[in-house]
mmCIF file of C-alpha atoms in Angstrom:
data_model
loop_
_atom_site.group_PDB
_atom_site.id
_atom_site.type_symbol
_atom_site.label_atom_id
_atom_site.label_comp_id
_atom_site.label_asym_id
_atom_site.label_seq_id
_atom_site.Cartn_x
_atom_site.Cartn_y
_atom_site.Cartn_z
ATOM 1 C CA MET K 12 89.737 175.769 185.390
ATOM 2 C CA VAL K 13 90.840 172.289 184.397
ATOM 3 C CA TYR K 14 89.709 172.932 180.841
ATOM 4 C CA LEU K 15 92.432 175.574 180.401
ATOM 5 C CA LYS K 16 94.988 172.777 180.415
ATOM 6 C CA TYR K 17 93.312 171.247 177.366
ATOM 7 C CA ILE K 18 92.633 174.461 175.433
ATOM 8 C CA GLN K 19 96.305 174.637 174.429
ATOM 9 C CA TYR K 20 95.871 171.491 172.354
ATOM 10 C CA PHE K 21 93.093 173.192 170.379
ATOM 11 C CA TYR K 22 95.742 175.587 169.092
ATOM 12 C CA LEU K 23 97.975 172.683 168.072
ATOM 13 C CA ILE K 24 95.122 171.036 166.171
ATOM 14 C CA ALA K 25 94.262 174.360 164.522
ATOM 15 C CA ALA K 26 97.911 174.812 163.468
ATOM 16 C CA ILE K 27 97.927 171.382 161.855
ATOM 17 C CA LEU K 28 94.648 172.048 160.056
ATOM 18 C CA PHE K 29 95.803 175.441 158.760
ATOM 19 C CA ALA K 30 99.124 173.972 157.609
ATOM 20 C CA VAL K 31 97.340 171.185 155.727
ATOM 21 C CA ASP K 32 95.012 173.749 154.181
ATOM 22 C CA GLY K 33 98.024 175.818 153.155
ATOM 23 C CA PHE K 34 99.691 172.856 151.463
ATOM 24 C CA VAL K 35 96.461 171.991 149.655
ATOM 25 C CA GLN K 36 96.178 175.586 148.451
ATOM 26 C CA LEU K 37 99.841 175.550 147.444
ATOM 27 C CA ASN K 38 99.071 172.852 144.878
ATOM 28 C CA ALA K 39 96.142 174.843 143.485
ATOM 29 C CA THR K 40 97.341 177.496 141.079
ATOM 30 C CA GLU K 41 94.552 180.029 141.548
ATOM 31 C CA ARG K 42 94.671 180.263 145.355
ATOM 32 C CA ASN K 43 97.067 182.029 147.703
ATOM 33 C CA PRO K 44 98.217 179.794 150.607
ATOM 34 C CA TRP K 45 100.137 182.353 152.653
ATOM 35 C CA LEU K 46 97.241 183.409 154.864
ATOM 36 C CA SER K 47 96.730 179.789 155.955
ATOM 37 C CA PHE K 48 100.440 179.445 156.728
ATOM 38 C CA PHE K 49 100.283 182.698 158.705
ATOM 39 C CA PHE K 50 97.385 181.409 160.818
ATOM 40 C CA ALA K 51 99.214 178.104 161.312
ATOM 41 C CA GLY K 52 102.221 180.019 162.633
ATOM 42 C CA ILE K 53 100.068 182.109 164.976
ATOM 43 C CA ALA K 54 98.278 179.005 166.272
ATOM 44 C CA LEU K 55 101.611 177.254 166.862
ATOM 45 C CA PHE K 56 102.892 180.306 168.743
ATOM 46 C CA MET K 57 99.737 180.336 170.876
ATOM 47 C CA PHE K 58 100.194 176.629 171.670
ATOM 48 C CA PHE K 59 103.669 177.179 173.076
ATOM 49 C CA PHE K 60 102.618 180.415 174.792
ATOM 50 C CA ARG K 61 99.672 178.751 176.550
ATOM 51 C CA ARG K 62 101.750 175.708 177.478
ATOM 52 C CA ARG K 63 104.453 177.849 179.037
ATOM 53 C CA PHE K 64 102.034 179.841 181.163
ATOM 54 C CA ALA K 65 100.020 176.757 182.145
ATOM 55 C CA LYS K 66 103.193 175.214 183.549
ATOM 56 C CA LYS K 67 104.086 178.509 185.204
ATOM 57 C CA TYR K 68 100.766 178.644 187.051
ATOM 58 C CA GLU K 69 100.886 174.990 188.114
ATOM 59 C CA ASN K 70 103.893 175.622 190.343
ATOM 60 C CA PRO K 71 103.978 179.349 191.110
ATOM 61 C CA ASN K 72 106.474 179.063 193.985
ATOM 62 C CA LYS K 73 108.917 176.889 192.047
ATOM 63 C CA ASN K 74 109.446 179.459 189.279
ATOM 64 C CA LYS K 75 110.446 182.316 191.580
#
């Protein structure tokens, strides 16, 4: 279960990649960048969500 601690950083990397893709599409006139920005927002939310619960499960007695 050690790998679950590192999975949260996958979401951060995905958010960065989707944001970069959105900015590249923003400069192109024929493409719509909003779906990439939406996925970047979801990935960023999942990063913070996973990080919060990973810390919560590290010290279960401390949070009560």
